[in-house]
JSON list of C-alpha atoms in Angstrom, two decimals:
[
{"chain": "A", "resi": 289, "resn": "MET", "atom": "CA", "xyz": [102.45, -70.26, 58.96]},
{"chain": "A", "resi": 290, "resn": "VAL", "atom": "CA", "xyz": [101.93, -73.25, 61.29]},
{"chain": "A", "resi": 291, "resn": "ARG", "atom": "CA", "xyz": [102.82, -71.15, 64.30]},
{"chain": "A", "resi": 292, "resn": "TRP", "atom": "CA", "xyz": [100.48, -68.35, 63.14]},
{"chain": "A", "resi": 293, "resn": "SER", "atom": "CA", "xyz": [97.67, -70.92, 62.77]},
{"chain": "A", "resi": 294, "resn": "ALA", "atom": "CA", "xyz": [98.26, -72.10, 66.34]},
{"chain": "A", "resi": 295, "resn": "ILE", "atom": "CA", "xyz": [98.19, -68.53, 67.61]},
{"chain": "A", "resi": 296, "resn": "ALA", "atom": "CA", "xyz": [94.96, -67.83, 65.69]},
{"chain": "A", "resi": 297, "resn": "ARG", "atom": "CA", "xyz": [93.37, -70.87, 67.33]},
{"chain": "A", "resi": 298, "resn": "LEU", "atom": "CA", "xyz": [94.63, -70.00, 70.81]},
{"chain": "A", "resi": 299, "resn": "GLY", "atom": "CA", "xyz": [92.02, -70.94, 73.38]},
{"chain": "A", "resi": 300, "resn": "ASP", "atom": "CA", "xyz": [90.70, -73.89, 71.35]},
{"chain": "A", "resi": 301, "resn": "TYR", "atom": "CA", "xyz": [91.63, -76.66, 73.71]},
{"chain": "A", "resi": 302, "resn": "ASP", "atom": "CA", "xyz": [88.84, -79.02, 72.71]},
{"chain": "A", "resi": 303, "resn": "HIS", "atom": "CA", "xyz": [90.00, -79.97, 69.21]},
{"chain": "A", "resi": 304, "resn": "SER", "atom": "CA", "xyz": [93.30, -80.13, 67.37]},
{"chain": "A", "resi": 305, "resn": "PHE", "atom": "CA", "xyz": [93.69, -78.74, 63.85]},
{"chain": "A", "resi": 306, "resn": "TYR", "atom": "CA", "xyz": [93.36, -82.27, 62.46]},
{"chain": "A", "resi": 307, "resn": "GLU", "atom": "CA", "xyz": [90.00, -82.81, 64.16]},
{"chain": "A", "resi": 308, "resn": "LEU", "atom": "CA", "xyz": [88.45, -79.77, 62.43]},
{"chain": "A", "resi": 309, "resn": "LYS", "atom": "CA", "xyz": [87.47, -82.01, 59.47]},
{"chain": "A", "resi": 310, "resn": "ASP", "atom": "CA", "xyz": [85.03, -83.71, 61.84]},
{"chain": "A", "resi": 311, "resn": "ILE", "atom": "CA", "xyz": [83.37, -80.36, 62.66]},
{"chain": "A", "resi": 312, "resn": "TYR", "atom": "CA", "xyz": [83.37, -78.54, 59.31]},
{"chain": "A", "resi": 313, "resn": "LYS", "atom": "CA", "xyz": [83.29, -79.52, 55.67]},
{"chain": "A", "resi": 314, "resn": "ILE", "atom": "CA", "xyz": [84.42, -77.01, 53.07]},
{"chain": "A", "resi": 315, "resn": "HIS", "atom": "CA", "xyz": [82.67, -77.55, 49.74]},
{"chain": "A", "resi": 316, "resn": "SER", "atom": "CA", "xyz": [84.72, -75.00, 47.77]},
{"chain": "A", "resi": 317, "resn": "ASP", "atom": "CA", "xyz": [88.08, -75.35, 46.05]},
{"chain": "A", "resi": 318, "resn": "HIS", "atom": "CA", "xyz": [90.69, -75.40, 48.81]},
{"chain": "A", "resi": 319, "resn": "GLU", "atom": "CA", "xyz": [93.87, -77.02, 50.00]},
{"chain": "A", "resi": 320, "resn": "ILE", "atom": "CA", "xyz": [95.45, -77.43, 53.40]},
{"chain": "A", "resi": 321, "resn": "ASN", "atom": "CA", "xyz": [98.81, -75.72, 53.75]},
{"chain": "A", "resi": 322, "resn": "ASP", "atom": "CA", "xyz": [100.73, -75.28, 57.01]},
{"chain": "A", "resi": 323, "resn": "ASP", "atom": "CA", "xyz": [97.59, -75.81, 59.14]},
{"chain": "A", "resi": 324, "resn": "TRP", "atom": "CA", "xyz": [95.52, -73.31, 57.13]},
{"chain": "A", "resi": 325, "resn": "TYR", "atom": "CA", "xyz": [92.56, -74.00, 54.88]},
{"chain": "A", "resi": 326, "resn": "VAL", "atom": "CA", "xyz": [93.61, -72.06, 51.79]},
{"chain": "A", "resi": 327, "resn": "ILE", "atom": "CA", "xyz": [90.59, -70.97, 49.72]},
{"chain": "A", "resi": 328, "resn": "ASN", "atom": "CA", "xyz": [91.43, -70.88, 46.01]},
{"chain": "A", "resi": 329, "resn": "ASP", "atom": "CA", "xyz": [88.23, -69.41, 44.61]},
{"chain": "A", "resi": 330, "resn": "ASP", "atom": "CA", "xyz": [85.73, -66.65, 45.34]},
{"chain": "A", "resi": 331, "resn": "TYR", "atom": "CA", "xyz": [82.95, -69.24, 45.74]},
{"chain": "A", "resi": 332, "resn": "PHE", "atom": "CA", "xyz": [82.89, -70.39, 49.36]},
{"chain": "A", "resi": 333, "resn": "GLN", "atom": "CA", "xyz": [80.66, -72.90, 51.10]},
{"chain": "A", "resi": 334, "resn": "ILE", "atom": "CA", "xyz": [81.19, -74.34, 54.55]},
{"chain": "A", "resi": 335, "resn": "GLU", "atom": "CA", "xyz": [79.01, -76.88, 56.32]},
{"chain": "A", "resi": 336, "resn": "LEU", "atom": "CA", "xyz": [78.79, -77.41, 60.05]},
{"chain": "A", "resi": 337, "resn": "LEU", "atom": "CA", "xyz": [78.56, -81.14, 60.61]},
{"chain": "A", "resi": 338, "resn": "GLU", "atom": "CA", "xyz": [76.12, -82.73, 63.07]},
{"chain": "A", "resi": 339, "resn": "PHE", "atom": "CA", "xyz": [73.99, -80.66, 65.47]},
{"chain": "A", "resi": 340, "resn": "GLU", "atom": "CA", "xyz": [70.77, -81.76, 63.71]},
{"chain": "A", "resi": 341, "resn": "ASN", "atom": "CA", "xyz": [68.70, -80.84, 66.77]},
{"chain": "A", "resi": 342, "resn": "ALA", "atom": "CA", "xyz": [69.99, -77.28, 67.16]},
{"chain": "A", "resi": 343, "resn": "LYS", "atom": "CA", "xyz": [67.59, -74.33, 66.86]},
{"chain": "A", "resi": 344, "resn": "LYS", "atom": "CA", "xyz": [70.03, -71.91, 65.29]},
{"chain": "A", "resi": 345, "resn": "VAL", "atom": "CA", "xyz": [73.61, -71.69, 64.03]},
{"chain": "A", "resi": 346, "resn": "ASP", "atom": "CA", "xyz": [75.48, -68.38, 63.71]},
{"chain": "A", "resi": 347, "resn": "PHE", "atom": "CA", "xyz": [78.59, -68.24, 61.52]},
{"chain": "A", "resi": 348, "resn": "TYR", "atom": "CA", "xyz": [81.23, -65.73, 62.65]},
{"chain": "A", "resi": 349, "resn": "ILE", "atom": "CA", "xyz": [84.44, -64.55, 61.02]},
{"chain": "A", "resi": 350, "resn": "LEU", "atom": "CA", "xyz": [87.42, -62.67, 62.42]},
{"chain": "A", "resi": 351, "resn": "ARG", "atom": "CA", "xyz": [90.43, -61.14, 60.65]},
{"chain": "A", "resi": 352, "resn": "THR", "atom": "CA", "xyz": [93.22, -62.36, 62.89]},
{"chain": "A", "resi": 353, "resn": "GLU", "atom": "CA", "xyz": [95.67, -59.51, 62.34]},
{"chain": "A", "resi": 354, "resn": "SER", "atom": "CA", "xyz": [93.38, -56.57, 62.93]},
{"chain": "A", "resi": 355, "resn": "ASP", "atom": "CA", "xyz": [91.29, -54.97, 65.61]},
{"chain": "A", "resi": 356, "resn": "GLU", "atom": "CA", "xyz": [88.13, -55.11, 63.44]},
{"chain": "A", "resi": 357, "resn": "GLY", "atom": "CA", "xyz": [86.44, -57.48, 65.85]},
{"chain": "A", "resi": 358, "resn": "ILE", "atom": "CA", "xyz": [84.17, -60.44, 65.24]},
{"chain": "A", "resi": 359, "resn": "ASN", "atom": "CA", "xyz": [81.61, -60.24, 62.43]},
{"chain": "A", "resi": 360, "resn": "LEU", "atom": "CA", "xyz": [78.42, -62.27, 62.20]},
{"chain": "A", "resi": 361, "resn": "VAL", "atom": "CA", "xyz": [78.22, -63.31, 58.53]},
{"chain": "A", "resi": 362, "resn": "PHE", "atom": "CA", "xyz": [75.20, -65.63, 58.54]},
{"chain": "A", "resi": 363, "resn": "SER", "atom": "CA", "xyz": [72.49, -67.07, 60.81]},
{"chain": "A", "resi": 364, "resn": "ASP", "atom": "CA", "xyz": [70.72, -70.29, 59.89]},
{"chain": "A", "resi": 365, "resn": "THR", "atom": "CA", "xyz": [67.54, -71.42, 61.65]},
{"chain": "A", "resi": 366, "resn": "ASP", "atom": "CA", "xyz": [66.45, -74.22, 59.32]},
{"chain": "A", "resi": 367, "resn": "PHE", "atom": "CA", "xyz": [68.30, -77.52, 59.43]},
{"chain": "A", "resi": 368, "resn": "SER", "atom": "CA", "xyz": [66.19, -79.09, 56.65]},
{"chain": "A", "resi": 369, "resn": "ASP", "atom": "CA", "xyz": [69.04, -78.50, 54.19]},
{"chain": "A", "resi": 370, "resn": "GLY", "atom": "CA", "xyz": [71.87, -78.73, 56.76]},
{"chain": "A", "resi": 371, "resn": "TRP", "atom": "CA", "xyz": [73.88, -75.99, 58.45]},
{"chain": "A", "resi": 372, "resn": "PHE", "atom": "CA", "xyz": [75.55, -74.22, 55.51]},
{"chain": "A", "resi": 373, "resn": "TYR", "atom": "CA", "xyz": [77.07, -70.83, 54.92]},
{"chain": "A", "resi": 374, "resn": "THR", "atom": "CA", "xyz": [77.44, -70.08, 51.21]},
{"chain": "A", "resi": 375, "resn": "ASN", "atom": "CA", "xyz": [78.91, -66.99, 49.62]},
{"chain": "A", "resi": 376, "resn": "GLU", "atom": "CA", "xyz": [79.36, -66.59, 45.85]},
{"chain": "A", "resi": 377, "resn": "ASN", "atom": "CA", "xyz": [81.96, -63.84, 46.33]},
{"chain": "A", "resi": 378, "resn": "ILE", "atom": "CA", "xyz": [83.70, -64.49, 49.65]},
{"chain": "A", "resi": 379, "resn": "ASN", "atom": "CA", "xyz": [86.36, -61.86, 49.01]},
{"chain": "A", "resi": 380, "resn": "MET", "atom": "CA", "xyz": [83.67, -59.28, 49.84]},
{"chain": "A", "resi": 381, "resn": "VAL", "atom": "CA", "xyz": [83.68, -60.74, 53.39]},
{"chain": "A", "resi": 382, "resn": "ILE", "atom": "CA", "xyz": [87.24, -62.01, 53.74]},
{"chain": "A", "resi": 383, "resn": "ASN", "atom": "CA", "xyz": [89.29, -59.67, 51.59]},
{"chain": "A", "resi": 384, "resn": "LYS", "atom": "CA", "xyz": [91.92, -61.74, 49.80]},
{"chain": "A", "resi": 385, "resn": "HIS", "atom": "CA", "xyz": [94.27, -58.84, 49.22]},
{"chain": "A", "resi": 386, "resn": "LYS", "atom": "CA", "xyz": [96.86, -57.42, 51.54]},
{"chain": "A", "resi": 387, "resn": "ILE", "atom": "CA", "xyz": [95.54, -54.30, 53.22]},
{"chain": "A", "resi": 388, "resn": "LEU", "atom": "CA", "xyz": [97.83, -51.46, 54.19]},
{"chain": "A", "resi": 389, "resn": "SER", "atom": "CA", "xyz": [96.69, -49.68, 57.33]},
{"chain": "A", "resi": 390, "resn": "GLY", "atom": "CA", "xyz": [99.04, -47.10, 58.76]},
{"chain": "A", "resi": 391, "resn": "ASN", "atom": "CA", "xyz": [102.40, -48.80, 59.04]},
{"chain": "A", "resi": 392, "resn": "SER", "atom": "CA", "xyz": [100.96, -52.34, 59.02]},
{"chain": "A", "resi": 393, "resn": "THR", "atom": "CA", "xyz": [100.07, -54.69, 56.19]},
{"chain": "A", "resi": 394, "resn": "PHE", "atom": "CA", "xyz": [97.32, -57.20, 56.90]},
{"chain": "A", "resi": 395, "resn": "GLU", "atom": "CA", "xyz": [97.49, -60.57, 55.15]},
{"chain": "A", "resi": 396, "resn": "PRO", "atom": "CA", "xyz": [94.22, -62.39, 54.32]},
{"chain": "A", "resi": 397, "resn": "TYR", "atom": "CA", "xyz": [94.25, -64.60, 57.47]},
{"chain": "A", "resi": 398, "resn": "PHE", "atom": "CA", "xyz": [90.86, -65.30, 59.05]},
{"chain": "A", "resi": 399, "resn": "ILE", "atom": "CA", "xyz": [89.19, -67.65, 61.44]},
{"chain": "A", "resi": 400, "resn": "ILE", "atom": "CA", "xyz": [85.63, -68.92, 61.16]},
{"chain": "A", "resi": 401, "resn": "TYR", "atom": "CA", "xyz": [83.63, -70.47, 63.97]},
{"chain": "A", "resi": 402, "resn": "THR", "atom": "CA", "xyz": [80.00, -71.03, 64.86]},
{"chain": "A", "resi": 403, "resn": "GLU", "atom": "CA", "xyz": [77.80, -70.51, 67.86]},
{"chain": "A", "resi": 404, "resn": "ILE", "atom": "CA", "xyz": [75.08, -73.12, 68.12]},
{"chain": "A", "resi": 405, "resn": "THR", "atom": "CA", "xyz": [71.86, -72.52, 70.02]},
{"chain": "A", "resi": 406, "resn": "LEU", "atom": "CA", "xyz": [70.61, -75.87, 71.26]},
{"chain": "A", "resi": 407, "resn": "GLU", "atom": "CA", "xyz": [66.97, -76.81, 71.76]},
{"chain": "A", "resi": 408, "resn": "ASN", "atom": "CA", "xyz": [67.25, -76.10, 75.51]},
{"chain": "A", "resi": 409, "resn": "GLY", "atom": "CA", "xyz": [68.59, -72.58, 74.82]},
{"chain": "A", "resi": 410, "resn": "ASP", "atom": "CA", "xyz": [72.21, -73.32, 75.72]},
{"chain": "A", "resi": 411, "resn": "VAL", "atom": "CA", "xyz": [74.79, -71.85, 73.35]},
{"chain": "A", "resi": 412, "resn": "ILE", "atom": "CA", "xyz": [78.02, -73.62, 72.49]},
{"chain": "A", "resi": 413, "resn": "ARG", "atom": "CA", "xyz": [80.91, -72.44, 70.33]},
{"chain": "A", "resi": 414, "resn": "THR", "atom": "CA", "xyz": [82.79, -74.63, 67.88]},
{"chain": "A", "resi": 415, "resn": "SER", "atom": "CA", "xyz": [86.52, -74.65, 67.42]},
{"chain": "A", "resi": 416, "resn": "LYS", "atom": "CA", "xyz": [88.05, -72.04, 65.15]},
{"chain": "A", "resi": 417, "resn": "LEU", "atom": "CA", "xyz": [88.79, -72.92, 61.54]},
{"chain": "A", "resi": 418, "resn": "PRO", "atom": "CA", "xyz": [91.80, -71.00, 60.17]},
{"chain": "A", "resi": 419, "resn": "ILE", "atom": "CA", "xyz": [91.20, -69.67, 56.63]},
{"chain": "A", "resi": 420, "resn": "TYR", "atom": "CA", "xyz": [93.65, -68.05, 54.25]},
{"chain": "A", "resi": 421, "resn": "ASN", "atom": "CA", "xyz": [92.04, -66.49, 51.17]},
{"chain": "A", "resi": 422, "resn": "LYS", "atom": "CA", "xyz": [94.49, -66.91, 48.29]}
]
């Protein structure tokens, strides 16, 4: 799974897996296993740390094994309570079951990242957080 995590994060040259804890904080029941954040419950909350002066934060998710493409799951424009994405039933977004499609079976591997719109209008992307939904 470590190798698969590295492949999922390909192109993230700014931060190592171990530096992701300085970018994101997961407030739901999870563990770290083989460089994956393994979510153990349907309740999911992630916080983007810092960026107090941003205008907007968009949370994106991508199923790593499919051609579904990137999905915008939440946009936040109010930092007064922090930059949080909360979902009471995350398996509706990141299906925790294996999915059979044709001759392939997709495991519940995902990456989450954010795009941050700064006050000056510039947009930056955070490193990818690998998620496995148990």
